[in-house]
Tab-separated table of C-alpha atoms in Angstrom:
chain	number	residue	atom	x	y	z
A	913	MET	CA	14.323	99.768	140.285
A	914	PRO	CA	15.886	102.676	139.713
A	915	ILE	CA	18.415	104.209	142.741
A	916	SER	CA	17.112	107.399	143.673
A	917	LYS	CA	20.563	110.130	143.527
A	918	THR	CA	20.673	111.137	147.007
A	919	LYS	CA	20.193	107.669	147.786
A	920	ILE	CA	23.749	107.157	146.181
A	921	GLY	CA	24.906	110.250	147.237
A	922	ARG	CA	24.353	108.802	151.419
A	923	PHE	CA	25.549	105.885	149.914
A	924	ILE	CA	29.177	106.798	149.055
A	925	ARG	CA	29.074	108.893	151.780
A	926	GLN	CA	28.868	106.185	154.302
A	927	ASN	CA	31.266	104.722	152.608
A	928	GLN	CA	34.097	107.590	152.151
A	929	ARG	CA	34.935	107.055	155.842
A	930	ARG	CA	35.614	103.178	155.319
A	931	LEU	CA	37.519	104.081	152.293
A	932	LEU	CA	39.787	106.460	153.837
A	933	THR	CA	40.796	104.443	156.834
A	934	ARG	CA	44.350	104.242	157.182
A	935	PRO	CA	45.429	100.300	156.240
A	936	ASP	CA	47.250	100.763	160.010
A	937	LEU	CA	44.082	101.556	161.986
A	938	TRP	CA	42.280	98.295	160.853
A	939	PRO	CA	41.107	96.531	164.287
A	940	PHE	CA	42.450	93.382	163.957
A	941	THR	CA	45.279	91.506	162.854
A	942	ASP	CA	46.676	90.123	159.382
A	943	PRO	CA	43.964	88.287	157.411
A	944	TYR	CA	46.222	84.794	157.302
A	945	TRP	CA	42.998	83.628	157.739
A	946	ALA	CA	42.536	84.800	153.505
A	947	ILE	CA	44.862	82.515	152.737
A	948	TYR	CA	44.430	79.725	151.046
A	949	TRP	CA	48.053	78.063	151.901
A	950	PRO	CA	49.775	75.482	149.421
A	951	GLY	CA	50.817	73.761	153.288
A	952	GLY	CA	46.858	73.042	153.723
A	953	GLN	CA	45.509	72.980	150.338
A	954	ALA	CA	47.940	69.359	150.186
A	955	LEU	CA	46.705	67.998	154.145
A	956	THR	CA	43.086	69.120	152.747
A	957	ARG	CA	44.149	67.486	148.737
A	958	TYR	CA	44.885	64.310	151.018
A	959	VAL	CA	42.345	64.288	153.577
A	960	LEU	CA	39.580	64.069	150.579
A	961	ASN	CA	41.709	61.864	148.366
A	962	ASN	CA	42.249	59.474	151.456
A	963	PRO	CA	38.668	59.328	154.107
A	964	GLY	CA	40.051	56.469	155.636
A	965	VAL	CA	41.969	59.154	157.809
A	966	ALA	CA	39.415	60.624	159.198
A	967	ARG	CA	36.545	58.599	159.277
A	968	ASN	CA	35.522	57.587	162.579
A	969	LYS	CA	38.478	60.335	164.779
A	970	LYS	CA	38.787	62.375	167.006
A	971	VAL	CA	40.452	65.420	165.305
A	972	LEU	CA	42.411	68.527	166.260
A	973	ASP	CA	43.106	71.558	162.331
A	974	LEU	CA	45.776	72.950	164.483
A	975	GLY	CA	46.450	77.178	162.622
A	976	SER	CA	43.186	75.848	161.146
A	977	GLY	CA	43.416	79.392	159.762
A	978	CYS	CA	39.999	79.317	157.091
A	979	GLY	CA	38.985	76.136	158.196
A	980	ALA	CA	39.970	73.363	154.475
A	981	SER	CA	41.728	70.591	156.886
A	982	ALA	CA	39.024	71.018	159.423
A	983	ILE	CA	36.266	71.477	157.018
A	984	ALA	CA	38.215	68.622	154.607
A	985	ALA	CA	38.437	66.026	157.771
A	986	LYS	CA	34.490	66.824	158.761
A	987	ILE	CA	33.776	65.708	154.843
A	988	SER	CA	35.109	62.158	155.174
A	989	GLY	CA	33.422	61.576	158.374
A	990	ALA	CA	35.374	62.454	161.719
A	991	ALA	CA	33.822	61.893	164.759
A	992	TYR	CA	34.635	64.942	166.050
A	993	VAL	CA	36.502	68.351	164.515
A	994	LEU	CA	38.116	70.968	166.500
A	995	ALA	CA	39.203	73.802	164.233
A	996	ASN	CA	41.741	75.844	166.710
A	997	ASP	CA	43.342	78.958	165.124
A	998	ILE	CA	44.631	81.702	167.654
A	999	ASP	CA	42.761	84.955	164.995
A	1000	PRO	CA	39.147	84.896	166.181
A	1001	VAL	CA	38.343	85.919	162.578
A	1002	ALA	CA	39.526	82.912	161.524
A	1003	ALA	CA	36.484	80.793	163.086
A	1004	VAL	CA	34.398	83.560	161.919
A	1005	ALA	CA	35.892	82.645	158.479
A	1006	THR	CA	35.836	79.374	159.246
A	1007	LYS	CA	32.102	79.238	159.814
A	1008	LEU	CA	30.971	81.641	156.611
A	1009	ASN	CA	33.239	78.322	155.225
A	1010	CYS	CA	31.230	75.423	156.751
A	1011	GLU	CA	28.306	77.142	155.545
A	1012	LEU	CA	29.723	77.089	152.256
A	1013	ASN	CA	30.535	73.241	151.906
A	1014	ASN	CA	26.463	72.510	153.721
A	1015	LEU	CA	28.246	71.550	156.727
A	1016	GLU	CA	27.276	73.169	160.804
A	1017	PRO	CA	29.485	75.153	161.809
A	1018	LEU	CA	32.112	73.272	163.467
A	1019	PRO	CA	33.276	73.784	167.511
A	1020	SER	CA	35.906	76.004	166.765
A	1021	LEU	CA	39.134	77.661	169.318
A	1022	THR	CA	40.961	80.242	169.917
A	1023	GLU	CA	42.748	79.839	172.540
A	1024	ASP	CA	47.034	78.781	171.529
A	1025	LEU	CA	46.878	74.946	172.376
A	1026	ILE	CA	50.175	74.088	171.844
A	1027	GLY	CA	52.189	73.336	175.142
A	1028	SER	CA	49.366	72.991	176.884
A	1029	LYS	CA	47.999	69.460	178.394
A	1030	PRO	CA	48.142	66.472	175.420
A	1031	GLU	CA	44.012	65.739	175.100
A	1032	GLY	CA	43.361	62.487	173.218
A	1033	TRP	CA	43.581	63.570	169.637
A	1034	ASP	CA	43.150	60.635	167.160
A	1035	LEU	CA	45.013	62.905	164.510
A	1036	ILE	CA	46.521	66.203	164.428
A	1037	LEU	CA	46.350	68.073	161.329
A	1038	LEU	CA	48.641	71.053	160.584
A	1039	GLY	CA	49.269	73.283	157.571
A	1040	ASP	CA	51.472	75.543	156.980
A	1041	MET	CA	53.205	75.948	160.651
A	1042	PHE	CA	56.201	75.583	160.099
A	1043	TYR	CA	56.903	79.065	158.997
A	1044	GLU	CA	59.151	79.898	162.103
A	1045	GLU	CA	61.941	78.208	163.267
A	1046	ALA	CA	60.489	78.948	167.137
A	1047	LEU	CA	56.745	78.302	166.328
A	1048	ALA	CA	58.307	74.905	164.628
A	1049	ASP	CA	60.761	73.890	167.915
A	1050	SER	CA	57.725	74.290	169.846
A	1051	LEU	CA	55.555	72.623	168.287
A	1052	HIS	CA	58.390	69.719	167.525
A	1053	SER	CA	58.189	68.642	171.861
A	1054	TRP	CA	54.175	69.041	171.882
A	1055	LEU	CA	53.290	66.882	168.937
A	1056	GLY	CA	55.920	64.550	170.453
A	1057	ARG	CA	54.553	64.504	173.460
A	1058	CYS	CA	50.740	64.222	172.393
A	1059	ILE	CA	52.161	60.774	170.344
A	1060	GLN	CA	53.192	59.866	173.171
A	1061	THR	CA	50.471	60.112	175.463
A	1062	HIS	CA	47.701	59.141	173.163
A	1063	GLY	CA	49.348	57.825	170.390
A	1064	THR	CA	47.696	60.451	167.828
A	1065	ARG	CA	48.559	60.502	164.524
A	1066	VAL	CA	50.291	63.722	163.181
A	1067	LEU	CA	49.667	65.003	159.680
A	1068	ILE	CA	52.072	68.245	158.447
A	1069	GLY	CA	51.250	69.968	155.302
A	1070	ASP	CA	54.382	72.029	153.943
A	1071	PRO	CA	56.050	73.315	150.345
A	1072	GLY	CA	59.244	73.152	151.241
A	1073	ARG	CA	60.108	75.585	154.006
A	1074	ALA	CA	63.401	75.649	154.600
A	1075	GLN	CA	62.214	76.373	158.594
A	1076	LEU	CA	61.149	73.478	158.177
A	1077	GLU	CA	63.673	71.162	155.813
A	1078	SER	CA	66.407	72.414	157.941
A	1079	HIS	CA	64.425	71.758	160.828
A	1080	SER	CA	66.496	68.305	163.294
A	1081	ILE	CA	62.152	67.459	163.479
A	1082	ARG	CA	62.749	66.323	159.361
A	1083	ILE	CA	64.625	62.962	160.279
A	1084	GLN	CA	61.620	61.450	161.754
A	1085	LEU	CA	58.825	63.298	158.539
A	1086	CYS	CA	57.818	60.390	156.904
A	1087	PRO	CA	55.967	61.337	153.207
A	1088	LEU	CA	53.035	60.583	152.183
A	1089	ALA	CA	51.905	62.238	149.318
A	1090	GLN	CA	53.218	64.783	146.663
A	1091	TYR	CA	51.478	67.677	144.982
A	1092	GLU	CA	52.629	70.014	142.197
A	1093	LEU	CA	50.528	73.312	142.948
A	1094	PRO	CA	48.944	74.255	140.158
A	1095	GLU	CA	50.090	77.296	138.026
A	1096	ALA	CA	47.525	79.703	139.910
A	1097	VAL	CA	49.161	78.719	143.506
A	1098	ARG	CA	52.491	79.282	142.258
A	1099	GLU	CA	50.909	82.644	141.184
A	1100	GLU	CA	50.212	83.881	144.280
A	1101	ASN	CA	53.632	81.560	146.324
A	1102	TYR	CA	56.770	83.117	144.476
A	1103	GLY	CA	59.344	80.192	145.012
A	1104	LEU	CA	57.174	77.363	145.713
A	1105	THR	CA	56.287	74.550	143.820
A	1106	SER	CA	54.910	71.934	145.296
A	1107	SER	CA	53.860	70.491	148.393
A	1108	THR	CA	53.918	67.681	150.988
A	1109	VAL	CA	52.259	65.871	152.759
A	1110	TRP	CA	54.258	64.343	155.958
A	1111	ARG	CA	53.791	62.208	159.070
A	1112	TYR	CA	55.944	62.507	161.679
A	1113	ARG	CA	56.767	59.017	163.288
A	1114	PRO	CA	59.472	60.623	166.479
A	1115	GLU	CA	60.484	56.583	166.874
A	1116	LEU	CA	61.962	57.000	163.298
B	1098	MET	CA	71.310	72.985	152.369
B	1099	ALA	CA	71.792	74.637	149.334
B	1100	ARG	CA	71.096	77.814	150.316
B	1101	VAL	CA	72.157	81.176	147.942
B	1102	LEU	CA	72.380	84.261	149.486
B	1103	VAL	CA	71.707	87.634	147.561
B	1104	GLY	CA	72.075	91.518	148.459
B	1105	VAL	CA	69.161	94.137	148.000
B	1106	LYS	CA	70.910	97.789	148.220
B	1107	ARG	CA	67.580	100.702	148.983
B	1108	VAL	CA	68.578	103.269	146.444
B	1109	ILE	CA	66.957	106.307	145.211
B	1110	ASP	CA	64.463	105.078	142.952
B	1111	TYR	CA	65.500	105.395	139.349
B	1112	ALA	CA	62.440	107.314	138.407
B	1113	VAL	CA	63.624	110.174	140.803
B	1114	LYS	CA	65.288	113.694	139.309
B	1115	ILE	CA	68.698	112.977	141.881
B	1116	ARG	CA	69.498	116.589	143.660
B	1117	VAL	CA	72.714	117.135	144.566
B	1118	LYS	CA	72.854	118.792	148.490
B	1119	PRO	CA	74.387	122.450	148.031
B	1120	ASP	CA	77.010	121.685	150.176
B	1121	HIS	CA	78.210	119.372	147.810
B	1122	SER	CA	78.918	116.616	150.363
B	1123	GLY	CA	76.081	114.088	148.387
B	1124	VAL	CA	72.380	114.276	146.879
B	1125	VAL	CA	69.776	114.559	148.792
B	1126	THR	CA	68.168	111.671	150.112
B	1127	ASP	CA	65.672	112.971	152.553
B	1128	GLY	CA	62.134	112.776	151.526
B	1129	VAL	CA	62.974	110.866	148.153
B	1130	LYS	CA	60.903	107.748	146.628
B	1131	HIS	CA	64.178	104.638	147.637
B	1132	SER	CA	63.533	101.445	146.176
B	1133	MET	CA	65.294	98.040	145.807
B	1134	ASN	CA	68.260	98.364	142.812
B	1135	PRO	CA	67.521	97.418	139.128
B	1136	PHE	CA	70.199	95.048	139.317
B	1137	CYS	CA	69.418	93.542	143.074
B	1138	GLU	CA	65.709	92.637	141.625
B	1139	ILE	CA	67.305	90.816	138.849
B	1140	ALA	CA	69.370	88.865	141.469
B	1141	VAL	CA	66.703	88.064	142.842
B	1142	GLU	CA	64.745	86.724	140.092
B	1143	GLU	CA	67.488	84.593	139.248
B	1144	ALA	CA	67.796	83.444	142.841
B	1145	VAL	CA	63.840	82.838	142.771
B	1146	ARG	CA	64.207	80.926	139.487
B	1147	LEU	CA	66.693	78.596	140.726
B	1148	LYS	CA	64.629	77.595	143.807
B	1149	GLU	CA	61.551	76.675	141.437
B	1150	LYS	CA	64.074	74.376	139.590
B	1151	LYS	CA	64.032	73.120	142.830
B	1152	VAL	CA	68.768	73.629	142.262
B	1153	ILE	CA	68.992	75.051	145.512
B	1154	LYS	CA	66.489	74.817	148.480
B	1155	GLU	CA	65.982	78.400	150.162
B	1156	VAL	CA	66.672	82.191	149.614
B	1157	VAL	CA	67.769	84.619	152.047
B	1158	ALA	CA	68.037	88.675	150.866
B	1159	VAL	CA	70.623	90.550	152.775
B	1160	SER	CA	70.682	94.646	152.874
B	1161	CYS	CA	72.735	96.587	154.622
B	1162	GLY	CA	71.905	99.941	156.147
B	1163	PRO	CA	69.551	102.061	159.010
B	1164	GLN	CA	65.617	100.630	159.892
B	1165	GLN	CA	64.701	101.216	156.270
B	1166	VAL	CA	66.151	98.835	153.825
B	1167	GLN	CA	63.613	96.279	155.866
B	1168	GLU	CA	61.384	97.831	154.006
B	1169	THR	CA	63.774	96.579	151.078
B	1170	ILE	CA	63.797	93.129	151.509
B	1171	ARG	CA	60.399	92.578	152.623
B	1172	THR	CA	59.947	93.805	148.847
B	1173	ALA	CA	62.592	90.304	147.960
B	1174	LEU	CA	60.426	88.013	150.107
B	1175	ALA	CA	57.597	89.087	148.503
B	1176	MET	CA	59.551	88.685	145.496
B	1177	GLY	CA	59.961	84.815	146.586
B	1178	ALA	CA	63.069	85.311	149.096
B	1179	ASP	CA	62.426	83.152	151.926
B	1180	ARG	CA	64.051	84.595	154.732
B	1181	GLY	CA	65.598	87.815	155.116
B	1182	ILE	CA	68.661	89.400	156.781
B	1183	HIS	CA	69.180	93.074	157.907
B	1184	VAL	CA	72.717	94.207	159.088
B	1185	GLU	CA	72.199	97.132	160.900
B	1186	VAL	CA	74.190	99.957	160.184
B	1187	SER	CA	73.356	103.708	160.321
B	1188	GLY	CA	74.749	107.359	160.659
B	1189	LYS	CA	77.776	108.271	160.176
B	1190	ASP	CA	78.813	104.599	159.042
B	1191	TYR	CA	76.219	104.293	156.915
B	1192	GLU	CA	76.721	107.550	155.133
B	1193	ALA	CA	80.647	105.821	155.020
B	1194	LEU	CA	79.661	102.878	153.311
B	1195	GLY	CA	81.031	101.360	150.615
B	1196	PRO	CA	81.660	98.287	148.622
B	1197	LEU	CA	84.351	97.438	150.361
B	1198	GLN	CA	82.546	97.536	153.116
B	1199	VAL	CA	79.686	95.889	151.829
B	1200	SER	CA	81.918	92.765	150.588
B	1201	LYS	CA	83.026	91.644	154.061
B	1202	ILE	CA	79.756	91.799	155.428
B	1203	LEU	CA	78.721	89.474	152.719
B	1204	ALA	CA	81.701	87.245	152.731
B	1205	ALA	CA	81.390	86.643	156.407
B	1206	LEU	CA	77.455	86.408	156.287
B	1207	ALA	CA	78.303	83.805	152.928
B	1208	LYS	CA	80.083	81.982	155.190
B	1209	LYS	CA	78.110	82.017	158.023
B	1210	GLU	CA	74.564	80.667	156.400
B	1211	GLU	CA	76.915	78.306	154.041
B	1212	ALA	CA	75.865	79.752	150.904
B	1213	LYS	CA	76.318	77.593	148.035
B	1214	MET	CA	75.947	80.263	145.980
B	1215	VAL	CA	76.500	84.692	146.566
B	1216	ILE	CA	74.127	86.559	143.471
B	1217	LEU	CA	74.192	90.333	143.563
B	1218	GLY	CA	73.152	92.924	141.351
B	1219	LYS	CA	76.553	93.661	138.845
B	1220	GLN	CA	76.213	97.438	140.137
B	1221	ALA	CA	73.823	99.802	141.984
B	1222	ILE	CA	72.537	102.832	140.211
B	1223	ASP	CA	73.022	105.188	142.571
B	1224	ASP	CA	77.028	105.080	142.919
B	1225	ASP	CA	77.092	103.039	140.027
B	1226	CYS	CA	80.499	100.778	141.124
B	1227	ASN	CA	80.138	97.523	140.706
B	1228	GLN	CA	82.856	96.756	142.863
B	1229	THR	CA	81.169	94.598	145.275
B	1230	GLY	CA	80.671	91.540	143.690
B	1231	GLN	CA	84.270	91.385	142.887
B	1232	MET	CA	85.401	91.962	146.072
B	1233	THR	CA	83.113	89.594	147.706
B	1234	ALA	CA	84.720	86.855	145.924
B	1235	ALA	CA	87.951	87.937	146.422
B	1236	LEU	CA	87.228	88.263	150.326
B	1237	LEU	CA	86.216	84.839	150.246
B	1238	ASP	CA	88.532	84.160	147.949
B	1239	TRP	CA	86.100	81.558	145.402
B	1240	PRO	CA	85.205	82.211	141.577
B	1241	GLN	CA	83.372	85.326	140.143
B	1242	GLY	CA	80.873	85.207	137.203
B	1243	THR	CA	80.180	88.698	137.001
B	1244	PHE	CA	77.924	90.291	133.957
B	1245	ALA	CA	75.957	87.152	134.036
B	1246	SER	CA	73.471	86.760	130.962
B	1247	GLU	CA	72.709	83.073	131.831
B	1248	VAL	CA	73.161	81.169	134.828
B	1249	ALA	CA	72.764	77.058	134.934
B	1250	VAL	CA	73.755	75.492	137.763
B	1251	GLU	CA	75.236	72.099	137.259
B	1252	GLY	CA	75.658	69.313	139.761
B	1253	ASP	CA	79.048	71.888	141.905
B	1254	THR	CA	79.525	73.604	139.159
B	1255	VAL	CA	77.647	76.955	137.498
B	1256	LYS	CA	78.016	77.918	133.918
B	1257	VAL	CA	77.581	81.406	133.247
B	1258	VAL	CA	77.149	83.167	129.787
B	1259	ARG	CA	79.232	86.727	129.939
B	1260	GLU	CA	78.530	89.820	128.549
B	1261	ILE	CA	81.762	91.240	127.887
B	1262	ASP	CA	82.406	93.890	125.528
B	1263	GLY	CA	81.107	92.455	122.066
B	1264	GLY	CA	79.628	89.885	122.526
B	1265	LEU	CA	78.994	86.763	124.934
B	1266	GLU	CA	82.115	84.601	127.267
B	1267	THR	CA	80.405	81.292	128.345
B	1268	ILE	CA	82.617	79.947	131.359
B	1269	LYS	CA	82.047	77.811	134.051
B	1270	ILE	CA	83.116	78.332	137.543
B	1271	ASN	CA	83.274	76.515	140.938
B	1272	LEU	CA	80.429	76.513	143.304
B	1273	PRO	CA	80.520	78.282	145.814
B	1274	ALA	CA	80.816	81.109	143.771
B	1275	VAL	CA	79.708	84.724	143.583
B	1276	VAL	CA	77.490	85.561	140.731
B	1277	THR	CA	76.377	89.032	139.141
B	1278	ALA	CA	73.681	89.898	137.744
B	1279	ASP	CA	73.884	91.933	134.529
B	1280	LEU	CA	70.416	93.367	131.988
B	1281	ARG	CA	69.540	90.718	130.597
B	1282	LEU	CA	70.253	87.841	132.918
B	1283	ASN	CA	66.150	87.790	133.498
B	1284	THR	CA	62.696	90.086	133.741
B	1285	PRO	CA	61.858	90.283	137.810
B	1286	ARG	CA	58.376	90.090	138.748
B	1287	TYR	CA	56.441	92.223	140.551
B	1288	ALA	CA	55.829	91.794	144.223
B	1289	THR	CA	51.983	90.568	143.925
B	1290	LEU	CA	49.586	91.859	146.987
B	1291	PRO	CA	48.861	87.696	147.833
B	1292	ASN	CA	52.510	87.690	147.857
B	1293	ILE	CA	53.800	90.711	149.775
B	1294	MET	CA	50.698	89.896	152.377
B	1295	LYS	CA	52.505	86.459	152.996
B	1296	ALA	CA	56.035	88.027	153.203
B	1297	LYS	CA	54.831	89.840	156.082
B	1298	LYS	CA	55.411	86.329	157.883
B	1299	LYS	CA	58.974	85.451	156.586
B	1300	LYS	CA	61.669	86.239	159.581
B	1301	ILE	CA	63.952	89.720	158.921
B	1302	ALA	CA	66.940	88.358	161.455
B	1303	LYS	CA	69.057	91.730	162.779
B	1304	VAL	CA	72.941	91.650	163.330
B	1305	LYS	CA	75.136	93.947	164.010
B	1306	PRO	CA	78.077	94.631	161.771
B	1307	ALA	CA	80.685	93.800	165.181
B	1308	ASP	CA	78.849	90.574	165.644
B	1309	LEU	CA	79.588	89.087	162.204
B	1310	GLY	CA	83.790	90.823	163.174
B	1311	VAL	CA	83.638	93.468	160.586
B	1312	ASP	CA	85.200	96.505	160.776
B	1313	LEU	CA	83.730	99.521	158.537
B	1314	THR	CA	86.470	102.246	158.323
B	1315	SER	CA	86.294	103.310	155.426
B	1316	ARG	CA	89.998	104.863	153.975
B	1317	VAL	CA	87.174	106.767	151.075
B	1318	GLU	CA	87.319	110.585	150.980
B	1319	VAL	CA	84.453	112.020	149.603
B	1320	LEU	CA	85.795	115.477	148.247
B	1321	ARG	CA	82.461	116.800	146.029
B	1322	VAL	CA	79.769	116.090	144.466
B	1323	ASP	CA	78.311	118.044	141.393
B	1324	GLU	CA	75.574	117.746	139.235
B	1325	PRO	CA	76.184	116.904	135.622
B	1326	PRO	CA	76.465	120.162	133.091
B	1327	GLN	CA	73.292	121.505	132.051
B	1328	ARG	CA	71.684	120.736	128.805
B	1329	GLN	CA	71.643	123.770	126.382
B	1330	ALA	CA	68.427	124.417	124.595
B	1331	GLY	CA	67.253	124.186	121.204
B	1332	GLY	CA	68.123	127.114	119.044
B	1333	SER	CA	64.930	127.734	116.829
B	1334	GLY	CA	65.742	128.431	112.897
B	1335	THR	CA	63.940	131.487	110.690
B	1336	GLY	CA	64.636	130.800	107.134
B	1337	VAL	CA	65.989	128.222	104.930
B	1338	GLU	CA	70.030	129.079	106.161
B	1339	SER	CA	69.256	127.343	109.501
B	1340	GLU	CA	67.684	124.184	108.131
B	1341	GLU	CA	70.904	123.403	107.290
B	1342	CYS	CA	72.198	122.976	110.754
B	1343	THR	CA	76.123	123.540	111.173
B	1344	ASP	CA	75.990	125.119	114.845
B	1345	THR	CA	75.023	121.765	116.630
B	1346	GLN	CA	75.333	124.292	119.669
B	1347	GLU	CA	71.936	125.314	118.294
B	1348	GLY	CA	69.938	122.127	117.137
B	1349	LEU	CA	69.205	119.565	119.871
B	1350	CYS	CA	71.979	116.346	120.447
B	1351	LEU	CA	71.061	113.430	120.745
B	1352	GLY	CA	73.237	111.124	122.793
B	1353	ASP	CA	74.620	113.468	124.673
B	1354	GLY	CA	71.834	113.063	128.091
B	1355	PRO	CA	71.695	115.548	130.463
B	1356	ASN	CA	73.117	112.153	133.423
B	1357	GLN	CA	76.135	111.192	131.156
B	1358	GLY	CA	79.442	111.683	132.838
B	1359	GLY	CA	77.462	112.404	135.984
B	1360	PRO	CA	79.026	111.361	139.139
B	1361	VAL	CA	75.334	109.957	140.267
B	1362	SER	CA	74.095	108.777	136.911
B	1363	HIS	CA	71.510	106.316	136.405
B	1364	GLY	CA	72.717	104.542	134.200
B	1365	ASP	CA	70.435	103.610	130.672
B	1366	TRP	CA	70.116	99.958	133.096
B	1367	ASP	CA	66.860	99.797	130.933
B	1368	LYS	CA	68.176	99.849	127.349
B	1369	PRO	CA	71.124	99.449	125.926
B	1370	GLU	CA	74.225	101.508	125.064
B	1371	PRO	CA	73.421	104.067	122.015
B	1372	GLU	CA	75.851	103.488	119.246
B	1373	PRO	CA	78.656	106.533	119.385
B	1374	GLY	CA	77.796	107.361	116.053
B	1375	PRO	CA	81.089	109.939	114.865
B	1376	GLU	CA	79.201	112.450	113.987
B	1377	PRO	CA	76.135	114.058	117.171
B	1378	LEU	CA	73.167	113.348	115.743
B	1379	CYS	CA	71.177	117.335	114.854
B	1380	VAL	CA	67.910	118.194	114.555
B	1381	CYS	CA	68.150	121.479	113.451
B	1382	ASP	CA	63.706	122.263	114.080
B	1383	PRO	CA	62.967	123.861	117.152
B	1384	ALA	CA	61.914	120.269	118.593
B	1385	PRO	CA	60.811	119.686	121.509
B	1386	PRO	CA	63.330	118.594	124.708
B	1387	VAL	CA	63.588	114.556	124.300
B	1388	SER	CA	61.882	113.722	127.104
B	1389	THR	CA	64.031	112.313	130.028
B	1390	GLU	CA	64.440	108.671	131.543
B	1391	SER	CA	62.994	109.642	134.163
B	1392	GLU	CA	59.749	111.443	132.365
B	1393	GLN	CA	59.725	108.562	130.820
B	1394	TRP	CA	58.886	106.045	133.304
B	1395	ASP	CA	56.901	108.160	134.685
B	1396	THR	CA	54.062	107.424	132.446
B	1397	VAL	CA	55.119	103.758	131.583
B	1398	LEU	CA	54.112	103.315	135.884
């Protein structure tokens, strides 16, 4: 159906304000949930390739972003999956991605769980969470406690960031799988070429 | 952990027409577009490629200057550097900041970060000094591979192909070493939106020169900065006689660009040096003015 001129005019005028809005007036934080991070990609692939790690398990995806690893855990037959990201927009993105994957929306939480009393998680998934020294420190001790109190299995997806490679947690990590990043992913992540899934084993 | 330190300098953008301050104390920088020195871009690119080859594990980008140099560091991070160090220098100290002061800072950081290699641009397009790499190597007592057009790490050594007068020189030096990037080392990648986005998560640490034990006192006094001489306009020929151009003053002489010899020359960083001909090439007709380098770049960008 042809659209009348006035309708087009109105359409443009209404949207102009949004087009002219300066990026610093954007009311939300930077959309990191919009990125399918390379560590999360490896972790997601690993869970899909090895559904046994998540089947019938109570799973926490910490720093879930777009929710890919959480969705992979659900597809692999997890009993319960919680997507946790402090960005509320990430929770919405996860919901949309669940719909795209024909899943019921996964429960999500925007509270910062790092440092909280460890719950009885069977499996904790962390994709690309070791990008900052201070964060790596707090994760190190909190994940240690989760394992100590509940015997939680902790899987970390990371593309070889220096913050993880040079951290004291590194010697307690066991490599489970390594994936070469496809060309398109490399293009979006200059300097990165592969991504590894690690299991955190503090007893080592 | 194998780490490379890369120096990145914020300079007036190569496409900007440089203006000298009326009091001849320097060039106008206020409200002028700045960007990363092109040779520093090449240095960053080489470091990121070494990381992609898994020869090194971390690329650290360093810049000295006021708050604005963080933009330059961000550019390096978007090109693939892992983290940044902003060495805070401002006011009078920044005005007097020269290659010696920067070398001292870089040498101190290279030791502190236990860098395996320091990669720098061979020179900056603003002051054209071509000293920082050499002085950094001297201060560290490390080998240096300057004007590199090829870099290959082989165990504890690095093979550097150097661009020298009339040819190439291949040297092998021990690591740790200082390498300075020449024009043909590589073609730097563009910072794309997904990479710019991710770079925001990368950390920039701030340090003061005093924390590194570096004294910024300068021993150089700039007496005067002048613009290069104005180029003569081409004359117009009217008859048969003038077609045979005899007076170079009347014609437009190529190879005598406006910036040559000037204190703030852009340098021909984007193309090889023109062959110095025995005689200036003469254009007798009232030719349209040859577009300057900056105009050409405007159309490219």
